Short mmCIF file of C-alpha atoms (C1' of nucleotides) in Angstrom, two decimals:
data_model
loop_
_atom_site.label_atom_id
_atom_site.label_comp_id
_atom_site.label_asym_id
_atom_site.label_seq_id
_atom_site.Cartn_x
_atom_site.Cartn_y
_atom_site.Cartn_z
CA MET W 492 -27.77 21.76 -4.45
CA ARG W 493 -27.17 25.41 -3.70
CA ALA W 494 -25.06 27.35 -6.16
CA ASP W 495 -22.15 28.02 -3.77
CA ALA W 496 -22.10 24.34 -2.74
CA GLN W 497 -22.00 23.25 -6.41
CA LYS W 498 -19.18 25.64 -7.05
CA ASN W 499 -17.18 24.36 -4.03
CA HIS W 500 -17.77 20.82 -5.05
CA ASP W 501 -16.48 21.31 -8.48
CA LYS W 502 -13.53 23.30 -7.31
CA ILE W 503 -12.52 20.59 -4.79
CA VAL W 504 -12.67 17.93 -7.51
CA ALA W 505 -10.68 19.99 -9.99
CA THR W 506 -8.06 20.72 -7.31
CA ALA W 507 -7.99 17.08 -6.26
CA ILE W 508 -7.23 16.01 -9.80
CA GLU W 509 -4.32 18.36 -9.79
CA VAL W 510 -2.93 17.35 -6.47
CA PHE W 511 -3.39 13.59 -7.04
CA THR W 512 -1.51 14.09 -10.32
CA GLU W 513 1.43 15.79 -8.51
CA LYS W 514 1.48 13.71 -5.34
CA GLY W 515 -0.55 10.62 -5.87
CA MET W 516 -3.89 9.46 -4.47
CA ASP W 517 -2.48 9.45 -0.86
CA ALA W 518 -1.78 13.16 -0.99
CA PRO W 519 -2.85 15.18 2.12
CA LEU W 520 -6.52 16.22 1.87
CA ASP W 521 -5.40 19.31 3.71
CA GLU W 522 -3.51 20.58 0.71
CA ILE W 523 -6.44 19.99 -1.55
CA ALA W 524 -8.69 22.09 0.70
CA THR W 525 -6.16 24.87 0.96
CA ARG W 526 -5.49 25.06 -2.71
CA ALA W 527 -9.27 24.95 -3.45
CA ASP W 528 -9.71 27.88 -0.99
CA VAL W 529 -12.24 25.99 1.16
CA GLY W 530 -12.12 25.06 4.80
CA PRO W 531 -11.40 21.46 5.79
CA GLY W 532 -14.96 21.10 6.97
CA THR W 533 -16.26 21.89 3.53
CA LEU W 534 -14.20 19.12 1.97
CA TYR W 535 -15.50 16.70 4.53
CA ARG W 536 -19.11 17.83 3.95
CA HIS W 537 -18.78 17.00 0.24
CA PHE W 538 -16.65 13.95 0.62
CA PRO W 539 -16.90 12.06 3.96
CA THR W 540 -14.00 9.75 2.99
CA ARG W 541 -10.99 9.86 0.70
CA GLU W 542 -12.49 7.30 -1.43
CA ASP W 543 -15.55 9.33 -2.04
CA LEU W 544 -13.30 12.10 -3.32
CA ILE W 545 -11.40 9.55 -5.46
CA ASP W 546 -14.75 8.38 -6.90
CA ALA W 547 -15.58 11.91 -8.00
CA VAL W 548 -12.01 12.35 -9.41
CA ILE W 549 -11.89 9.26 -11.55
CA LYS W 550 -15.39 9.77 -12.88
CA SER W 551 -13.95 11.96 -15.64
CA TRP W 552 -11.57 9.31 -17.01
CA VAL W 553 -12.45 5.63 -16.06
CA LEU W 554 -14.80 5.34 -18.98
CA GLN W 555 -12.00 5.85 -21.43
CA ILE W 556 -11.04 2.28 -20.79
CA GLU W 557 -13.93 1.31 -23.10
CA THR W 558 -11.98 2.52 -26.07
CA ALA W 559 -9.11 0.11 -25.37
CA ALA W 560 -11.56 -2.68 -24.82
CA ASP W 561 -13.25 -1.92 -28.17
CA ASP W 562 -9.93 -2.14 -29.84
CA ALA W 563 -9.13 -5.42 -28.26
CA VAL W 564 -12.50 -6.90 -29.14
CA ALA W 565 -12.29 -5.69 -32.79
CA SER W 566 -8.60 -6.42 -33.46
CA ASP W 567 -7.58 -9.36 -35.55
CA ALA W 568 -3.97 -9.45 -34.32
CA PRO W 569 -2.74 -12.60 -32.60
CA VAL W 570 -4.27 -13.25 -29.11
CA ARG W 571 -1.08 -12.68 -27.22
CA GLU W 572 -0.54 -9.41 -28.92
CA VAL W 573 -4.10 -8.14 -28.36
CA LEU W 574 -4.10 -9.17 -24.72
CA LEU W 575 -0.69 -7.60 -24.05
CA ARG W 576 -2.02 -4.33 -25.54
CA TRP W 577 -5.24 -4.47 -23.55
CA PHE W 578 -3.65 -5.39 -20.23
CA SER W 579 -1.04 -2.66 -20.81
CA ALA W 580 -3.88 -0.13 -21.44
CA TYR W 581 -5.69 -1.48 -18.19
CA VAL W 582 -2.45 -1.04 -16.10
CA ALA W 583 -1.89 2.43 -17.62
CA ARG W 584 -5.39 3.53 -16.69
CA ILE W 585 -5.32 2.47 -13.04
CA SER W 586 -1.66 3.74 -12.73
CA ARG W 587 -2.49 7.17 -13.93
CA ASN W 588 -1.98 8.47 -10.40
CA LYS W 589 0.55 7.05 -7.94
CA GLY W 590 -1.25 4.89 -5.40
CA GLY W 591 -4.04 4.22 -7.92
CA PRO W 592 -3.35 0.55 -8.56
CA ALA W 593 -3.68 -0.33 -4.93
CA LYS W 594 -6.86 1.71 -4.49
CA PHE W 595 -8.56 0.16 -7.49
CA THR W 596 -7.43 -3.43 -6.98
CA SER W 597 -8.20 -3.65 -3.28
CA ALA W 598 -11.66 -2.25 -3.91
CA MET W 599 -12.25 -4.62 -6.86
CA GLY W 600 -15.18 -6.91 -6.03
CA ASN W 601 -15.99 -5.19 -2.81
CA SER W 602 -19.52 -3.78 -3.20
CA HIS W 603 -19.22 -1.66 0.05
CA SER W 604 -16.42 0.43 -1.42
CA PRO W 605 -17.32 3.93 -2.60
CA ILE W 606 -15.42 3.33 -5.87
CA PHE W 607 -17.14 -0.05 -6.45
CA SER W 608 -19.08 1.15 -9.48
CA LYS W 609 -15.87 2.48 -11.14
CA CYS W 610 -14.14 -0.88 -10.51
CA GLU W 611 -17.10 -2.56 -12.17
CA VAL W 612 -16.56 -0.49 -15.27
CA LEU W 613 -13.05 -1.70 -15.41
CA ARG W 614 -14.05 -5.36 -14.66
CA LEU W 615 -16.81 -5.42 -17.19
CA ALA W 616 -14.57 -3.98 -19.94
CA ASN W 617 -12.10 -6.77 -19.10
CA GLU W 618 -15.01 -9.30 -19.12
CA ARG W 619 -15.81 -8.10 -22.56
CA VAL W 620 -12.31 -8.70 -23.95
CA LEU W 621 -11.94 -12.06 -22.18
CA ASP W 622 -15.30 -13.27 -23.47
CA ARG W 623 -14.22 -12.74 -27.01
CA PHE W 624 -11.34 -15.11 -26.46
CA ARG W 625 -13.25 -17.56 -24.29
CA HIS W 626 -15.66 -17.88 -27.05
CA ASP W 627 -12.84 -18.75 -29.34
CA GLY W 628 -11.60 -21.25 -26.84
CA VAL W 629 -8.12 -19.81 -26.81
CA ILE W 630 -8.09 -18.94 -23.17
CA ARG W 631 -9.01 -20.89 -20.16
CA ALA W 632 -12.65 -20.73 -19.06
CA ASP W 633 -12.18 -21.33 -15.40
CA VAL W 634 -10.78 -17.92 -14.45
CA ASP W 635 -13.27 -15.06 -14.20
CA SER W 636 -12.83 -11.45 -14.99
CA LEU W 637 -12.62 -10.44 -11.30
CA GLU W 638 -9.66 -12.71 -10.74
CA VAL W 639 -7.92 -11.46 -13.87
CA CYS W 640 -8.37 -7.94 -12.74
CA ARG W 641 -6.84 -8.88 -9.42
CA ILE W 642 -3.82 -10.57 -10.98
CA ILE W 643 -3.18 -7.74 -13.47
CA GLY W 644 -3.92 -5.28 -10.66
CA GLY W 645 -1.26 -7.05 -8.51
CA VAL W 646 1.31 -6.48 -11.24
CA ALA W 647 0.26 -2.82 -11.50
CA VAL W 648 0.59 -2.50 -7.74
CA VAL W 649 4.09 -3.90 -7.64
CA ALA W 650 5.12 -1.77 -10.59
CA ASP W 651 3.72 1.38 -8.99
CA GLN W 652 5.15 0.81 -5.54
CA ALA W 653 8.64 -0.44 -6.72
CA GLY W 654 8.81 2.24 -9.40
CA LEU W 655 9.24 -0.16 -12.24
CA ASP W 656 9.51 0.78 -15.82
CA GLU W 657 7.22 -0.15 -18.78
CA ALA W 658 9.46 -2.97 -19.95
CA ALA W 659 9.32 -4.72 -16.56
CA THR W 660 5.58 -4.41 -16.42
CA VAL W 661 5.10 -5.81 -20.01
CA SER W 662 7.41 -8.67 -19.19
CA MET W 663 5.25 -9.64 -16.15
CA LEU W 664 2.13 -9.26 -18.09
CA GLY W 665 3.58 -11.71 -20.62
CA VAL W 666 3.81 -14.38 -18.01
CA VAL W 667 0.21 -13.87 -16.83
CA ILE W 668 -1.06 -14.01 -20.44
CA ASP W 669 0.70 -17.25 -21.06
CA GLY W 670 -1.06 -18.53 -17.87
CA LEU W 671 -4.40 -17.59 -19.30
CA LEU W 672 -3.79 -19.16 -22.75
CA ARG W 673 -5.04 -22.70 -23.35
CA THR W 674 -2.23 -24.99 -24.36
CA MET S 333 26.99 -2.03 23.05
CA ARG S 334 26.29 -1.11 26.60
CA ALA S 335 24.15 -3.58 28.61
CA ASP S 336 21.11 -1.29 29.02
CA ALA S 337 21.15 -0.39 25.27
CA GLN S 338 21.18 -4.10 24.35
CA LYS S 339 18.36 -4.79 26.72
CA ASN S 340 16.28 -1.95 25.24
CA HIS S 341 17.17 -3.08 21.66
CA ASP S 342 15.85 -6.57 22.43
CA LYS S 343 12.80 -5.45 24.18
CA ILE S 344 11.94 -3.14 21.33
CA VAL S 345 12.20 -5.98 18.84
CA ALA S 346 10.25 -8.36 20.94
CA THR S 347 7.50 -5.77 21.35
CA ALA S 348 7.53 -4.91 17.69
CA ILE S 349 6.91 -8.52 16.88
CA GLU S 350 3.88 -8.57 19.14
CA VAL S 351 2.46 -5.29 17.84
CA PHE S 352 3.10 -6.11 14.16
CA THR S 353 1.31 -9.38 14.67
CA GLU S 354 -1.65 -7.65 16.14
CA LYS S 355 -1.93 -4.62 13.98
CA GLY S 356 0.30 -5.24 10.95
CA MET S 357 3.56 -3.82 9.75
CA ASP S 358 2.11 -0.19 9.58
CA ALA S 359 1.31 -0.14 13.22
CA PRO S 360 2.22 3.08 15.12
CA LEU S 361 5.78 3.02 16.29
CA ASP S 362 4.48 5.04 19.22
CA GLU S 363 2.62 2.06 20.60
CA ILE S 364 5.77 -0.13 20.30
CA ALA S 365 7.72 2.35 22.32
CA THR S 366 5.10 2.77 25.00
CA ARG S 367 4.64 -1.04 25.34
CA ALA S 368 8.29 -1.62 25.47
CA ASP S 369 8.61 1.10 28.21
CA VAL S 370 11.14 3.15 26.35
CA GLY S 371 10.88 6.84 25.16
CA PRO S 372 10.27 7.43 21.47
CA GLY S 373 13.79 8.78 21.11
CA THR S 374 15.24 5.40 22.26
CA LEU S 375 13.34 3.61 19.44
CA TYR S 376 14.65 6.13 16.99
CA ARG S 377 18.17 5.82 18.18
CA HIS S 378 18.11 1.99 17.62
CA PHE S 379 15.97 2.11 14.51
CA PRO S 380 16.17 5.27 12.39
CA THR S 381 13.46 4.17 10.08
CA ARG S 382 10.54 1.81 10.23
CA GLU S 383 12.24 -0.44 7.71
CA ASP S 384 15.21 -0.82 10.08
CA LEU S 385 12.91 -2.04 12.77
CA ILE S 386 11.23 -4.49 10.28
CA ASP S 387 14.55 -5.74 9.33
CA ALA S 388 15.37 -6.66 12.91
CA VAL S 389 11.86 -8.20 13.40
CA ILE S 390 11.95 -10.52 10.41
CA LYS S 391 15.45 -11.67 11.17
CA SER S 392 14.01 -14.31 13.38
CA TRP S 393 11.83 -15.93 10.72
CA VAL S 394 12.86 -15.16 7.13
CA LEU S 395 15.28 -18.00 7.00
CA GLN S 396 12.59 -20.53 7.60
CA ILE S 397 11.70 -20.18 3.95
CA GLU S 398 14.76 -22.37 3.22
CA THR S 399 12.81 -25.40 4.52
CA ALA S 400 10.01 -24.94 2.10
CA ALA S 401 12.56 -24.44 -0.73
CA ASP S 402 14.40 -27.69 0.22
CA ASP S 403 11.15 -29.54 0.10
CA ALA S 404 10.44 -28.13 -3.33
CA VAL S 405 13.84 -29.00 -4.66
CA ALA S 406 13.71 -32.59 -3.18
CA SER S 407 10.08 -33.40 -4.10
CA ASP S 408 9.33 -35.79 -6.95
CA ALA S 409 5.66 -34.70 -7.21
CA PRO S 410 4.50 -33.13 -10.49
CA VAL S 411 5.89 -29.62 -11.31
CA ARG S 412 2.62 -27.88 -11.05
CA GLU S 413 2.02 -29.43 -7.61
CA VAL S 414 5.51 -28.58 -6.31
CA LEU S 415 5.44 -24.98 -7.49
CA LEU S 416 1.99 -24.42 -6.09
CA ARG S 417 3.09 -25.66 -2.66
CA TRP S 418 6.32 -23.56 -2.92
CA PHE S 419 4.62 -20.34 -3.98
CA SER S 420 2.00 -20.86 -1.36
CA ALA S 421 4.70 -21.15 1.31
CA TYR S 422 6.37 -18.04 -0.14
CA VAL S 423 3.15 -16.01 0.04
CA ALA S 424 2.41 -17.37 3.56
CA ARG S 425 5.83 -16.25 4.69
CA ILE S 426 5.72 -12.67 3.43
CA SER S 427 2.01 -12.42 4.52
CA ARG S 428 2.73 -13.38 8.17
CA ASN S 429 1.96 -9.81 9.14
CA LYS S 430 -0.55 -7.56 7.51
CA GLY S 431 1.20 -5.15 5.22
CA GLY S 432 4.18 -7.50 4.86
CA PRO S 433 3.66 -8.43 1.14
CA ALA S 434 3.85 -4.79 0.10
CA LYS S 435 6.93 -4.16 2.29
CA PHE S 436 8.83 -7.14 0.93
CA THR S 437 7.73 -6.85 -2.66
CA SER S 438 8.43 -3.16 -3.18
CA ALA S 439 11.86 -3.62 -1.51
CA MET S 440 12.67 -6.54 -3.71
CA GLY S 441 15.59 -5.82 -5.92
CA ASN S 442 16.26 -2.52 -4.34
CA SER S 443 19.71 -2.65 -2.83
CA HIS S 444 19.26 0.63 -0.89
CA SER S 445 16.39 -0.80 1.22
CA PRO S 446 17.25 -1.73 4.83
CA ILE S 447 15.49 -4.99 4.25
CA PHE S 448 17.38 -5.81 1.06
CA SER S 449 19.39 -8.63 2.53
CA LYS S 450 16.16 -10.26 3.77
CA CYS S 451 14.57 -9.94 0.38
CA GLU S 452 17.67 -11.55 -1.14
CA VAL S 453 17.11 -14.57 1.14
CA LEU S 454 13.69 -14.95 -0.36
CA ARG S 455 14.74 -14.37 -3.94
CA LEU S 456 17.65 -16.83 -3.65
CA ALA S 457 15.40 -19.56 -2.18
CA ASN S 458 13.16 -18.90 -5.09
CA GLU S 459 16.07 -19.01 -7.52
CA ARG S 460 17.02 -22.38 -6.10
CA VAL S 461 13.63 -23.90 -6.72
CA LEU S 462 13.29 -22.33 -10.27
CA ASP S 463 16.80 -23.51 -11.22
CA ARG S 464 15.85 -27.05 -10.56
CA PHE S 465 12.98 -26.88 -13.02
CA ARG S 466 14.85 -24.72 -15.44
CA HIS S 467 17.44 -27.40 -15.50
CA ASP S 468 14.73 -30.01 -16.43
CA GLY S 469 13.49 -27.63 -19.11
CA VAL S 470 9.93 -27.57 -17.77
CA ILE S 471 9.73 -23.89 -17.10
CA ARG S 472 10.66 -20.94 -19.31
CA ALA S 473 14.20 -19.76 -19.04
CA ASP S 474 13.55 -16.13 -19.91
CA VAL S 475 12.06 -15.12 -16.54
CA ASP S 476 14.45 -14.42 -13.62
CA SER S 477 13.75 -15.10 -9.98
CA LEU S 478 13.43 -11.35 -9.21
CA GLU S 479 10.59 -11.10 -11.74
CA VAL S 480 8.90 -14.19 -10.29
CA CYS S 481 9.22 -12.84 -6.81
CA ARG S 482 7.50 -9.67 -8.03
CA ILE S 483 4.66 -11.40 -9.78
CA ILE S 484 4.01 -13.77 -6.81
CA GLY S 485 4.51 -10.80 -4.51
CA GLY S 486 1.91 -8.86 -6.47
CA VAL S 487 -0.60 -11.69 -5.87
CA ALA S 488 0.23 -11.71 -2.26
CA VAL S 489 -0.14 -7.89 -1.94
CA VAL S 490 -3.55 -8.03 -3.56
CA ALA S 491 -4.71 -10.88 -1.36
CA ASP S 492 -3.41 -9.02 1.76
CA GLN S 493 -4.93 -5.68 0.91
CA ALA S 494 -8.28 -7.08 -0.31
CA GLY S 495 -8.57 -9.63 2.48
CA LEU S 496 -8.85 -12.65 0.15
CA ASP S 497 -8.93 -16.25 1.44
CA GLU S 498 -6.55 -19.05 0.70
CA ALA S 499 -8.62 -20.46 -2.10
CA ALA S 500 -8.50 -17.16 -4.05
CA THR S 501 -4.80 -16.92 -3.57
CA VAL S 502 -4.18 -20.45 -4.66
CA SER S 503 -6.29 -19.89 -7.81
CA MET S 504 -4.32 -16.88 -8.87
CA LEU S 505 -0.99 -18.66 -8.25
CA GLY S 506 -2.25 -21.43 -10.52
CA VAL S 507 -2.52 -19.00 -13.43
CA VAL S 508 0.96 -17.61 -12.82
CA ILE S 509 2.40 -21.10 -12.65
CA ASP S 510 0.80 -22.01 -15.96
CA GLY S 511 2.44 -18.94 -17.33
CA LEU S 512 5.84 -20.11 -16.17
CA LEU S 513 5.51 -23.71 -17.59
CA ARG S 514 6.83 -24.40 -21.01
CA THR S 515 4.06 -25.67 -23.26
"C1'" DA D 1071 27.12 6.49 25.79
"C1'" DC D 1072 22.58 6.20 26.29
"C1'" DC D 1073 17.91 7.50 27.82
"C1'" DT D 1074 13.96 10.53 28.75
"C1'" DG D 1075 10.12 13.05 27.56
"C1'" DA D 1076 8.75 17.60 26.27
"C1'" DA D 1077 8.09 19.89 22.12
"C1'" DC D 1078 7.23 20.41 17.32
"C1'" DA D 1079 5.20 19.28 12.82
"C1'" DC D 1080 1.83 17.19 10.07
"C1'" DC D 1081 -2.58 15.74 8.98
"C1'" DG D 1082 -7.15 13.78 9.67
"C1'" DT D 1083 -11.66 15.01 11.80
"C1'" DT D 1084 -15.12 17.48 14.33
"C1'" DC D 1085 -18.11 21.23 15.59
"C1'" DA D 1086 -19.56 25.80 17.46
"C1'" DA D 1087 -20.15 30.00 15.35
"C1'" DG D 1088 -21.17 32.37 11.57
"C1'" DT D 1089 -23.57 33.76 6.71
"C1'" DA R 1363 -28.37 25.06 3.92
"C1'" DC R 1364 -23.80 25.69 3.78
"C1'" DC R 1365 -19.21 27.42 5.13
"C1'" DT R 1366 -15.34 28.76 8.19
"C1'" DG R 1367 -11.58 27.84 10.93
"C1'" DA R 1368 -10.35 27.00 15.61
"C1'" DA R 1369 -9.65 22.86 18.16
"C1'" DC R 1370 -8.61 18.26 19.10
"C1'" DA R 1371 -6.48 13.71 18.30
"C1'" DC R 1372 -2.85 11.15 16.49
"C1'" DC R 1373 1.57 10.04 15.20
"C1'" DG R 1374 6.23 10.70 13.54
"C1'" DT R 1375 10.53 13.08 14.76
"C1'" DT R 1376 13.86 15.89 17.13
"C1'" DC R 1377 16.67 17.48 20.83
"C1'" DA R 1378 17.95 19.67 25.28
"C1'" DA R 1379 18.39 18.00 29.61
"C1'" DG R 1380 19.51 14.32 32.35
"C1'" DT R 1381 22.01 9.75 34.10
#
DNA sequence: ACCTGAACACCGTTCAAGT
DNA sequence: ACCTGAACACCGTTCAAGT
């Protein structure tokens, strides 16, 4: 890649992170191009779809989910408490930008999506946590990680779109966790 | 209301039902105006926001949810089965048009929304069903109907936006139901 | 009192002309 | 090989002019 192209690429991504933080992941691409001092055509050359741009933006922070998953796997606190902390971290991660939950969750399991590989990072981290408890036999075995990502993602989408607070989210997660626990 | 205004109002609503059915609730208002043979200004005069139009459109079918709630309250089948049927009916109703689940669920509990009264119809029907089982003590008492509407709505939003089939939706509802049942 | 439709604003997308 | 920005398309919204 030519030096000027690389520079533009990086500047667009850096600006997109800013704009997405301020206005959410459905912010006008127009504004990103303007603030990055590039023509709209340049943005399109680098990122043919909004999802391609999102993919580049989240690259810098999706992997941080692994830390929370590590904590969940290592913790010796009660299951319910560990899962609540883990799912809260999951929701916080995908809700970092407004509009994020819907983007992540609707792409989840769809291999044609530009952000599929990022969704897989989230799903596999979740798989790792679930596996630990599946092994212990404390959670049901008939629900796979994709489905759990979708249910938790659904909670995140609703919280995001309705502007709910942390307490409301935690309460909903509690219900889902009880549904996952063996009785 | 003048006769011609009434006629236009009705024609716009009838056309909106058609267009929403074909293209979902985020369909261009432009197309509705054109197909209804009215100017865009006429549509705006009758319905200042998209939600006002949606409110008029769903008026003809939200109340049908009562039938499913009646069945759920009267049924003597096992709780799990009754709730699964009821939640499935709930999801089917709000998913009648693409984009519907997000519209209903994000307006749920927001008294400033133009479709608030319609959301209340859904929530109160849900309340009625939940009350029956709360009375029997088979479901937890610490989760209110609004919260249940949001969780089930979250499942519906994900299913709608990811294009999931009936089986995937039913499976997710099963997890939520287990979370609501007392152990 | 209500309707029309031209006009504007906004934003995504393309592409001919440049470097 | 890459960038620019004018140009187009699309759609929401307003409002002056009409009936």
